[in-house]
PDB file of C-alpha atoms and ligand atoms in Angstrom:
ATOM      1  CA  MET A   1      -0.131  -0.094   0.005  1.00 87.00           C
ATOM      2  CA  ARG A   2       1.527   3.362  -0.588  1.00 93.00           C
ATOM      3  CA  LYS A   3       2.786   5.718   1.818  1.00 94.00           C
ATOM      4  CA  ILE A   4       0.440   8.823   2.671  1.00 96.00           C
ATOM      5  CA  PHE A   5       2.247  11.591   4.897  1.00 96.00           C
ATOM      6  CA  LEU A   6       0.906  14.882   5.714  1.00 98.00           C
ATOM      7  CA  PHE A   7       3.308  17.706   6.335  1.00 98.00           C
ATOM      8  CA  MET A   8       1.629  20.118   8.589  1.00 98.00           C
ATOM      9  CA  GLY A   9       2.878  23.309  10.496  1.00 97.00           C
ATOM     10  CA  ILE A  10       2.894  27.095  10.290  1.00 97.00           C
ATOM     11  CA  GLN A  11       3.772  29.155   7.009  1.00 94.00           C
ATOM     12  CA  GLY A  12       7.951  29.231   7.336  1.00 92.00           C
ATOM     13  CA  SER A  13       8.318  26.005   9.374  1.00 95.00           C
ATOM     14  CA  GLY A  14      10.110  24.149   6.355  1.00 93.00           C
ATOM     15  CA  LYS A  15       7.194  21.912   4.913  1.00 95.00           C
ATOM     16  CA  GLY A  16       7.820  22.659   1.220  1.00 94.00           C
ATOM     17  CA  THR A  17      11.716  22.744   1.632  1.00 93.00           C
ATOM     18  CA  GLN A  18      11.664  19.291   3.308  1.00 96.00           C
ATOM     19  CA  ALA A  19       8.971  17.792   1.385  1.00 96.00           C
ATOM     20  CA  ASN A  20      10.970  18.392  -1.877  1.00 94.00           C
ATOM     21  CA  ARG A  21      14.062  16.875  -0.595  1.00 94.00           C
ATOM     22  CA  LEU A  22      12.073  13.676   0.877  1.00 95.00           C
ATOM     23  CA  ALA A  23      10.087  13.361  -2.546  1.00 95.00           C
ATOM     24  CA  ASP A  24      13.311  13.004  -4.546  1.00 91.00           C
ATOM     25  CA  ARG A  25      14.874  10.695  -2.129  1.00 93.00           C
ATOM     26  CA  TYR A  26      12.353   8.278  -1.835  1.00 93.00           C
ATOM     27  CA  SER A  27      10.203   8.703  -5.231  1.00 94.00           C
ATOM     28  CA  LEU A  28       7.010  10.168  -3.281  1.00 96.00           C
ATOM     29  CA  ALA A  29       4.958  12.842  -5.095  1.00 97.00           C
ATOM     30  CA  HIS A  30       5.075  16.174  -3.455  1.00 97.00           C
ATOM     31  CA  VAL A  31       1.510  17.473  -3.501  1.00 97.00           C
ATOM     32  CA  SER A  32       1.489  21.010  -2.599  1.00 97.00           C
ATOM     33  CA  THR A  33      -1.922  22.797  -2.746  1.00 97.00           C
ATOM     34  CA  GLY A  34       0.010  26.189  -3.003  1.00 95.00           C
ATOM     35  CA  ASP A  35       1.957  24.973  -5.897  1.00 94.00           C
ATOM     36  CA  LEU A  36      -0.960  23.612  -7.694  1.00 96.00           C
ATOM     37  CA  PHE A  37      -2.756  26.892  -7.142  1.00 96.00           C
ATOM     38  CA  ARG A  38       0.341  29.153  -8.467  1.00 93.00           C
ATOM     39  CA  ALA A  39       0.446  26.773 -11.652  1.00 93.00           C
ATOM     40  CA  VAL A  40      -2.856  27.826 -12.344  1.00 95.00           C
ATOM     41  CA  MET A  41      -2.278  31.426 -11.392  1.00 94.00           C
ATOM     42  CA  LYS A  42       0.298  31.988 -14.069  1.00 91.00           C
ATOM     43  CA  GLU A  43      -2.552  31.329 -16.677  1.00 92.00           C
ATOM     44  CA  GLN A  44      -4.763  34.224 -17.881  1.00 93.00           C
ATOM     45  CA  SER A  45      -7.893  32.497 -17.583  1.00 95.00           C
ATOM     46  CA  PRO A  46     -10.863  33.405 -15.091  1.00 96.00           C
ATOM     47  CA  LEU A  47      -9.640  30.621 -12.635  1.00 96.00           C
ATOM     48  CA  GLY A  48      -6.243  32.089 -12.775  1.00 96.00           C
ATOM     49  CA  ASN A  49      -7.416  35.447 -12.108  1.00 96.00           C
ATOM     50  CA  GLU A  50      -9.692  34.407  -9.260  1.00 96.00           C
ATOM     51  CA  LEU A  51      -6.996  32.412  -7.536  1.00 96.00           C
ATOM     52  CA  ARG A  52      -4.706  35.386  -7.912  1.00 95.00           C
ATOM     53  CA  GLU A  53      -6.900  37.624  -6.054  1.00 95.00           C
ATOM     54  CA  ILE A  54      -7.450  34.871  -3.152  1.00 96.00           C
ATOM     55  CA  VAL A  55      -3.872  34.021  -2.722  1.00 95.00           C
ATOM     56  CA  ASN A  56      -1.855  37.158  -3.109  1.00 93.00           C
ATOM     57  CA  ALA A  57      -4.297  38.619  -0.518  1.00 92.00           C
ATOM     58  CA  GLY A  58      -3.433  35.668   2.098  1.00 92.00           C
ATOM     59  CA  GLN A  59      -6.921  34.116   2.047  1.00 94.00           C
ATOM     60  CA  LEU A  60      -7.976  30.456   1.754  1.00 96.00           C
ATOM     61  CA  VAL A  61      -9.010  29.229  -1.513  1.00 97.00           C
ATOM     62  CA  PRO A  62     -12.503  27.757  -1.139  1.00 98.00           C
ATOM     63  CA  ASP A  63     -12.399  24.026   0.396  1.00 98.00           C
ATOM     64  CA  ASP A  64     -14.502  22.520  -2.795  1.00 97.00           C
ATOM     65  CA  LEU A  65     -12.183  23.715  -5.155  1.00 97.00           C
ATOM     66  CA  THR A  66      -9.191  22.790  -3.136  1.00 98.00           C
ATOM     67  CA  SER A  67     -10.246  19.463  -2.710  1.00 97.00           C
ATOM     68  CA  ARG A  68     -11.129  18.853  -6.305  1.00 97.00           C
ATOM     69  CA  MET A  69      -7.593  20.123  -7.212  1.00 96.00           C
ATOM     70  CA  VAL A  70      -6.153  17.284  -4.890  1.00 98.00           C
ATOM     71  CA  ARG A  71      -8.672  14.782  -6.219  1.00 97.00           C
ATOM     72  CA  ASP A  72      -7.619  15.330  -9.745  1.00 96.00           C
ATOM     73  CA  ARG A  73      -3.878  14.909  -8.683  1.00 97.00           C
ATOM     74  CA  ILE A  74      -3.600  11.857  -6.373  1.00 96.00           C
ATOM     75  CA  ASP A  75      -4.112   9.313  -9.262  1.00 95.00           C
ATOM     76  CA  ASP A  76      -1.339  10.719 -11.261  1.00 96.00           C
ATOM     77  CA  PRO A  77       1.321   7.900 -12.169  1.00 96.00           C
ATOM     78  CA  ASP A  78       4.073   9.763 -10.108  1.00 96.00           C
ATOM     79  CA  THR A  79       2.187   9.002  -7.013  1.00 97.00           C
ATOM     80  CA  GLN A  80       2.361   5.184  -7.239  1.00 96.00           C
ATOM     81  CA  GLN A  81       4.990   4.860  -4.268  1.00 94.00           C
ATOM     82  CA  GLY A  82       3.451   7.419  -2.035  1.00 96.00           C
ATOM     83  CA  VAL A  83       2.378  11.062  -1.351  1.00 97.00           C
ATOM     84  CA  ILE A  84       3.269  13.949   0.741  1.00 97.00           C
ATOM     85  CA  PHE A  85       0.887  16.307   1.075  1.00 98.00           C
ATOM     86  CA  ASP A  86       1.886  19.647   2.138  1.00 97.00           C
ATOM     87  CA  GLY A  87      -0.593  22.478   2.717  1.00 97.00           C
ATOM     88  CA  TYR A  88      -3.473  20.160   2.497  1.00 98.00           C
ATOM     89  CA  PRO A  89      -5.793  19.967   4.466  1.00 98.00           C
ATOM     90  CA  ARG A  90      -5.958  23.193   6.033  1.00 98.00           C
ATOM     91  CA  THR A  91      -9.798  23.102   7.364  1.00 98.00           C
ATOM     92  CA  VAL A  92     -12.232  20.673   8.821  1.00 98.00           C
ATOM     93  CA  PRO A  93     -13.930  19.940   5.489  1.00 98.00           C
ATOM     94  CA  GLN A  94     -10.711  19.566   3.711  1.00 98.00           C
ATOM     95  CA  ALA A  95      -9.775  16.925   6.557  1.00 98.00           C
ATOM     96  CA  GLU A  96     -13.077  15.351   5.930  1.00 98.00           C
ATOM     97  CA  ALA A  97     -12.720  15.453   2.107  1.00 98.00           C
ATOM     98  CA  LEU A  98      -9.083  13.609   2.384  1.00 98.00           C
ATOM     99  CA  ASP A  99     -10.441  10.949   4.584  1.00 98.00           C
ATOM    100  CA  ALA A 100     -13.173  10.150   2.082  1.00 98.00           C
ATOM    101  CA  MET A 101     -10.951  10.171  -1.138  1.00 97.00           C
ATOM    102  CA  LEU A 102      -8.548   8.106   0.690  1.00 97.00           C
ATOM    103  CA  GLY A 103     -11.372   5.545   1.944  1.00 97.00           C
ATOM    104  CA  GLU A 104     -12.653   5.249  -1.540  1.00 97.00           C
ATOM    105  CA  ARG A 105      -9.158   3.747  -2.487  1.00 96.00           C
ATOM    106  CA  GLY A 106      -8.932   1.755   0.520  1.00 97.00           C
ATOM    107  CA  GLU A 107      -5.870   3.812   1.778  1.00 97.00           C
ATOM    108  CA  ALA A 108      -5.156   5.789   5.065  1.00 96.00           C
ATOM    109  CA  ILE A 109      -2.983   8.482   6.287  1.00 97.00           C
ATOM    110  CA  SER A 110       0.325   6.636   7.263  1.00 95.00           C
ATOM    111  CA  ARG A 111       1.593   9.711   9.349  1.00 95.00           C
ATOM    112  CA  VAL A 112       1.042  13.313  10.096  1.00 97.00           C
ATOM    113  CA  VAL A 113       4.308  15.246  10.568  1.00 97.00           C
ATOM    114  CA  PHE A 114       3.910  18.175  12.515  1.00 97.00           C
ATOM    115  CA  PHE A 115       6.408  20.981  12.030  1.00 97.00           C
ATOM    116  CA  ASP A 116       6.421  22.666  15.366  1.00 97.00           C
ATOM    117  CA  LEU A 117       7.623  26.270  15.135  1.00 96.00           C
ATOM    118  CA  PRO A 118       6.584  29.302  17.191  1.00 95.00           C
ATOM    119  CA  ARG A 119       4.676  32.003  15.417  1.00 94.00           C
ATOM    120  CA  GLU A 120       7.447  34.603  15.843  1.00 93.00           C
ATOM    121  CA  LYS A 121      10.055  32.332  14.564  1.00 92.00           C
ATOM    122  CA  ALA A 122       7.889  31.623  11.472  1.00 92.00           C
ATOM    123  CA  VAL A 123       7.021  35.303  10.615  1.00 89.00           C
ATOM    124  CA  GLU A 124      10.972  35.875  11.001  1.00 88.00           C
ATOM    125  CA  ARG A 125      11.480  33.126   8.006  1.00 88.00           C
ATOM    126  CA  LEU A 126       8.976  34.433   5.635  1.00 90.00           C
ATOM    127  CA  GLU A 127      10.297  37.959   4.785  1.00 87.00           C
ATOM    128  CA  PRO A 128      13.685  36.609   3.763  1.00 91.00           C
ATOM    129  CA  ARG A 129      12.107  33.770   1.720  1.00 90.00           C
ATOM    130  CA  ARG A 130      12.918  33.796  -2.183  1.00 95.00           C
ATOM    131  CA  VAL A 131      11.499  31.631  -4.805  1.00 94.00           C
ATOM    132  CA  CYS A 132      12.363  30.892  -8.464  1.00 95.00           C
ATOM    133  CA  SER A 133      10.489  32.964 -10.814  1.00 93.00           C
ATOM    134  CA  VAL A 134      10.162  29.635 -12.966  1.00 92.00           C
ATOM    135  CA  ASN A 135       9.456  27.089 -10.463  1.00 90.00           C
ATOM    136  CA  ASN A 136       8.089  28.567  -6.860  1.00 86.00           C
ATOM    137  CA  ALA A 137       8.981  24.999  -5.493  1.00 87.00           C
ATOM    138  CA  HIS A 138      12.674  26.029  -5.619  1.00 93.00           C
ATOM    139  CA  ILE A 139      12.927  27.790  -2.268  1.00 92.00           C
ATOM    140  CA  TYR A 140      15.600  29.673  -0.746  1.00 95.00           C
ATOM    141  CA  HIS A 141      16.127  31.869   2.514  1.00 93.00           C
ATOM    142  CA  LEU A 142      18.461  34.794   2.130  1.00 92.00           C
ATOM    143  CA  VAL A 143      20.523  33.891   5.362  1.00 90.00           C
ATOM    144  CA  ASN A 144      19.431  30.309   6.202  1.00 89.00           C
ATOM    145  CA  ASN A 145      19.554  28.687   2.550  1.00 93.00           C
ATOM    146  CA  PRO A 146      21.047  31.272   0.368  1.00 96.00           C
ATOM    147  CA  PRO A 147      21.426  30.393  -3.428  1.00 97.00           C
ATOM    148  CA  LYS A 148      25.037  29.911  -4.669  1.00 97.00           C
ATOM    149  CA  GLN A 149      24.781  32.918  -6.848  1.00 96.00           C
ATOM    150  CA  GLU A 150      23.016  35.820  -5.280  1.00 96.00           C
ATOM    151  CA  GLY A 151      19.855  36.516  -7.096  1.00 96.00           C
ATOM    152  CA  PHE A 152      19.617  33.242  -8.878  1.00 97.00           C
ATOM    153  CA  CYS A 153      18.076  29.935  -8.731  1.00 97.00           C
ATOM    154  CA  ASP A 154      20.689  27.081  -8.261  1.00 97.00           C
ATOM    155  CA  ILE A 155      18.583  24.466 -10.103  1.00 95.00           C
ATOM    156  CA  ASP A 156      17.640  26.526 -13.329  1.00 95.00           C
ATOM    157  CA  GLY A 157      19.311  29.906 -13.050  1.00 96.00           C
ATOM    158  CA  ALA A 158      16.418  31.830 -13.149  1.00 97.00           C
ATOM    159  CA  ALA A 159      16.029  35.051 -11.122  1.00 97.00           C
ATOM    160  CA  LEU A 160      14.785  34.873  -7.575  1.00 97.00           C
ATOM    161  CA  ILE A 161      11.779  36.776  -6.421  1.00 95.00           C
ATOM    162  CA  GLN A 162       9.806  37.376  -3.590  1.00 93.00           C
ATOM    163  CA  ARG A 163       6.315  35.676  -3.058  1.00 89.00           C
ATOM    164  CA  ALA A 164       3.596  38.124  -3.818  1.00 88.00           C
ATOM    165  CA  ASP A 165       2.044  36.741  -0.601  1.00 90.00           C
ATOM    166  CA  ASP A 166       4.998  37.281   1.345  1.00 90.00           C
ATOM    167  CA  THR A 167       4.059  40.836   2.210  1.00 89.00           C
ATOM    168  CA  PRO A 168       3.439  41.655   6.047  1.00 90.00           C
ATOM    169  CA  GLU A 169      -0.281  42.074   5.539  1.00 90.00           C
ATOM    170  CA  ALA A 170      -0.861  38.524   3.636  1.00 91.00           C
ATOM    171  CA  ILE A 171       1.761  36.970   6.111  1.00 92.00           C
ATOM    172  CA  THR A 172      -0.583  38.061   9.139  1.00 92.00           C
ATOM    173  CA  LYS A 173      -3.474  36.745   7.663  1.00 92.00           C
ATOM    174  CA  ARG A 174      -2.227  33.317   6.634  1.00 93.00           C
ATOM    175  CA  VAL A 175      -0.572  32.638  10.071  1.00 95.00           C
ATOM    176  CA  ASP A 176      -3.939  33.603  11.498  1.00 94.00           C
ATOM    177  CA  ALA A 177      -5.824  31.254   9.433  1.00 94.00           C
ATOM    178  CA  TYR A 178      -3.259  28.716  10.169  1.00 96.00           C
ATOM    179  CA  LEU A 179      -3.766  28.998  13.967  1.00 96.00           C
ATOM    180  CA  GLN A 180      -7.502  29.189  14.029  1.00 97.00           C
ATOM    181  CA  GLU A 181      -8.422  27.064  11.059  1.00 96.00           C
ATOM    182  CA  THR A 182      -5.567  24.068  10.630  1.00 97.00           C
ATOM    183  CA  LEU A 183      -3.814  23.957  13.963  1.00 96.00           C
ATOM    184  CA  PRO A 184      -6.920  22.367  15.481  1.00 97.00           C
ATOM    185  CA  LEU A 185      -6.487  19.580  12.743  1.00 98.00           C
ATOM    186  CA  VAL A 186      -3.261  18.480  14.285  1.00 97.00           C
ATOM    187  CA  ASP A 187      -5.022  17.903  17.557  1.00 96.00           C
ATOM    188  CA  ALA A 188      -7.585  15.903  16.052  1.00 97.00           C
ATOM    189  CA  TYR A 189      -5.013  13.744  14.160  1.00 98.00           C
ATOM    190  CA  GLU A 190      -3.198  13.497  17.606  1.00 97.00           C
ATOM    191  CA  SER A 191      -6.225  11.878  18.957  1.00 97.00           C
ATOM    192  CA  ARG A 192      -6.136   9.352  15.962  1.00 97.00           C
ATOM    193  CA  GLY A 193      -2.403   8.595  17.107  1.00 96.00           C
ATOM    194  CA  LEU A 194      -1.023   9.797  13.735  1.00 96.00           C
ATOM    195  CA  VAL A 195       1.335  12.834  14.657  1.00 96.00           C
ATOM    196  CA  ALA A 196       4.783  12.653  14.948  1.00 95.00           C
ATOM    197  CA  LYS A 197       6.120  15.900  16.093  1.00 95.00           C
ATOM    198  CA  LEU A 198       9.368  17.520  14.715  1.00 95.00           C
ATOM    199  CA  ASP A 199      11.173  20.528  16.321  1.00 95.00           C
ATOM    200  CA  ALA A 200      11.119  22.696  13.245  1.00 96.00           C
ATOM    201  CA  THR A 201      13.744  25.313  14.710  1.00 94.00           C
ATOM    202  CA  GLY A 202      16.735  22.966  13.803  1.00 92.00           C
ATOM    203  CA  ASP A 203      18.555  24.013  10.583  1.00 91.00           C
ATOM    204  CA  ILE A 204      17.615  22.268   7.321  1.00 92.00           C
ATOM    205  CA  SER A 205      19.899  19.122   7.046  1.00 95.00           C
ATOM    206  CA  THR A 206      19.108  18.248  10.778  1.00 95.00           C
ATOM    207  CA  VAL A 207      15.364  18.139  10.323  1.00 96.00           C
ATOM    208  CA  THR A 208      15.867  16.280   7.094  1.00 96.00           C
ATOM    209  CA  ARG A 209      17.661  13.841   8.839  1.00 95.00           C
ATOM    210  CA  GLN A 210      14.841  13.342  11.432  1.00 93.00           C
ATOM    211  CA  LEU A 211      12.344  13.090   8.637  1.00 94.00           C
ATOM    212  CA  GLU A 212      14.685  10.144   6.922  1.00 93.00           C
ATOM    213  CA  ASP A 213      14.281   8.132  10.071  1.00 90.00           C
ATOM    214  CA  MET A 214      10.710   8.523  10.352  1.00 87.00           C
ATOM    215  CA  VAL A 215      10.156   7.584   6.455  1.00 85.00           C
ATOM    216  CA  GLU A 216      12.298   4.690   7.073  1.00 84.00           C
ATOM    217  CA  GLY A 217      10.329   3.708  10.053  1.00 76.00           C
ATOM    218  CA  ASN A 218      13.187   3.915  12.415  1.00 56.00           C
ATOM    219  CA  VAL A 219      10.922   6.063  14.812  1.00 55.00           C
TER     220      VAL A 219
HETATM  221  P1  ADP B 301       1.875  29.088   2.972  1.00 51.41           P
HETATM  222  O1  ADP B 301       2.013  27.624   3.744  1.00 51.41           O
HETATM  223  O2  ADP B 301       3.227  29.736   3.215  1.00 51.41           O
HETATM  224  O3  ADP B 301       0.597  29.751   3.079  1.00 51.41           O
HETATM  225  P2  ADP B 301       1.410  27.588   0.427  1.00 51.41           P
HETATM  226  O4  ADP B 301       2.144  27.771  -0.749  1.00 51.41           O
HETATM  227  O5  ADP B 301       1.152  26.392   1.010  1.00 51.41           O
HETATM  228  O6  ADP B 301       2.133  28.504   1.251  1.00 51.41           O
HETATM  229  O7  ADP B 301       0.177  28.085  -0.019  1.00 51.41           O
HETATM  230  C1  ADP B 301       0.100  29.645  -0.458  1.00 51.41           C
HETATM  231  C2  ADP B 301      -1.559  29.965  -0.594  1.00 51.41           C
HETATM  232  O8  ADP B 301      -2.239  28.979  -1.531  1.00 51.41           O
HETATM  233  C3  ADP B 301      -2.223  30.032   0.752  1.00 51.41           C
HETATM  234  O9  ADP B 301      -2.141  31.187   1.333  1.00 51.41           O
HETATM  235  C4  ADP B 301      -3.951  30.016  -0.015  1.00 51.41           C
HETATM  236  O10 ADP B 301      -4.152  31.218  -0.571  1.00 51.41           O
HETATM  237  C5  ADP B 301      -3.399  28.883  -0.990  1.00 51.41           C
HETATM  238  N1  ADP B 301      -3.847  27.519  -0.478  1.00 51.41           N
HETATM  239  C6  ADP B 301      -2.886  26.482  -0.111  1.00 51.41           C
HETATM  240  N2  ADP B 301      -3.073  25.347   0.257  1.00 51.41           N
HETATM  241  C7  ADP B 301      -4.645  25.735   0.632  1.00 51.41           C
HETATM  242  C8  ADP B 301      -5.554  24.949   1.006  1.00 51.41           C
HETATM  243  N3  ADP B 301      -5.249  23.694   1.473  1.00 51.41           N
HETATM  244  N4  ADP B 301      -6.725  25.424   1.341  1.00 51.41           N
HETATM  245  C9  ADP B 301      -7.080  26.605   0.858  1.00 51.41           C
HETATM  246  N5  ADP B 301      -6.067  27.498   0.349  1.00 51.41           N
HETATM  247  C10 ADP B 301      -4.927  26.647   0.128  1.00 51.41           C
END
């Protein structure tokens, strides 16, 4: 049965960075709803325009649309070995939709990894975050994880930019939504015995090592 991991944690806690690393290493599909939305936002289409307004303002995309995007993604061929969900679910209806989707397939969540990071630390990490202008999944931090050549992506050489929703106003909205709507889900998963808590204040390689142990079933 394929592995289903949920990466949960506040903005800036390193979910995306770590999911990229683990997905490569273990041939898991990295399903980031944020990345799925940003791909559509590049299009000049009614949906692209609508998503741009919602996401750049730091608001949550409606649950139905979000769960539909996930449903369309989780049977792709690259998901056969397993999936890391990054940024999904974020609300009670999304968590219910995920359980239903997995149930229909005779599957279940293997582990919920909770990236534990205080709010102040999270906010500190977001302003210096830079992403590749061609692929926002290539993530850097000006101090903790700088590119080899200042201003350019290590992977494809494209210019680095700040995400449009990494403005102070949008950051506050996103973090508030996380604390109100998403954090309670972690408690619910905890009571199902699914949560592994990770100290997300550690440096990138330290956290990766902990995750590798987890994926390999050593902890
Ligand atoms: P962050 O975790 O820093 O907010 P993401 O890349 O995960 O960054 O998400 C960016 C934005 O995409 C969110 O602020 C929200 O607008 C939208 N989004 C992502 N995932 C979801 C989701 N599960 N439900 C609703 N909106 C989402």
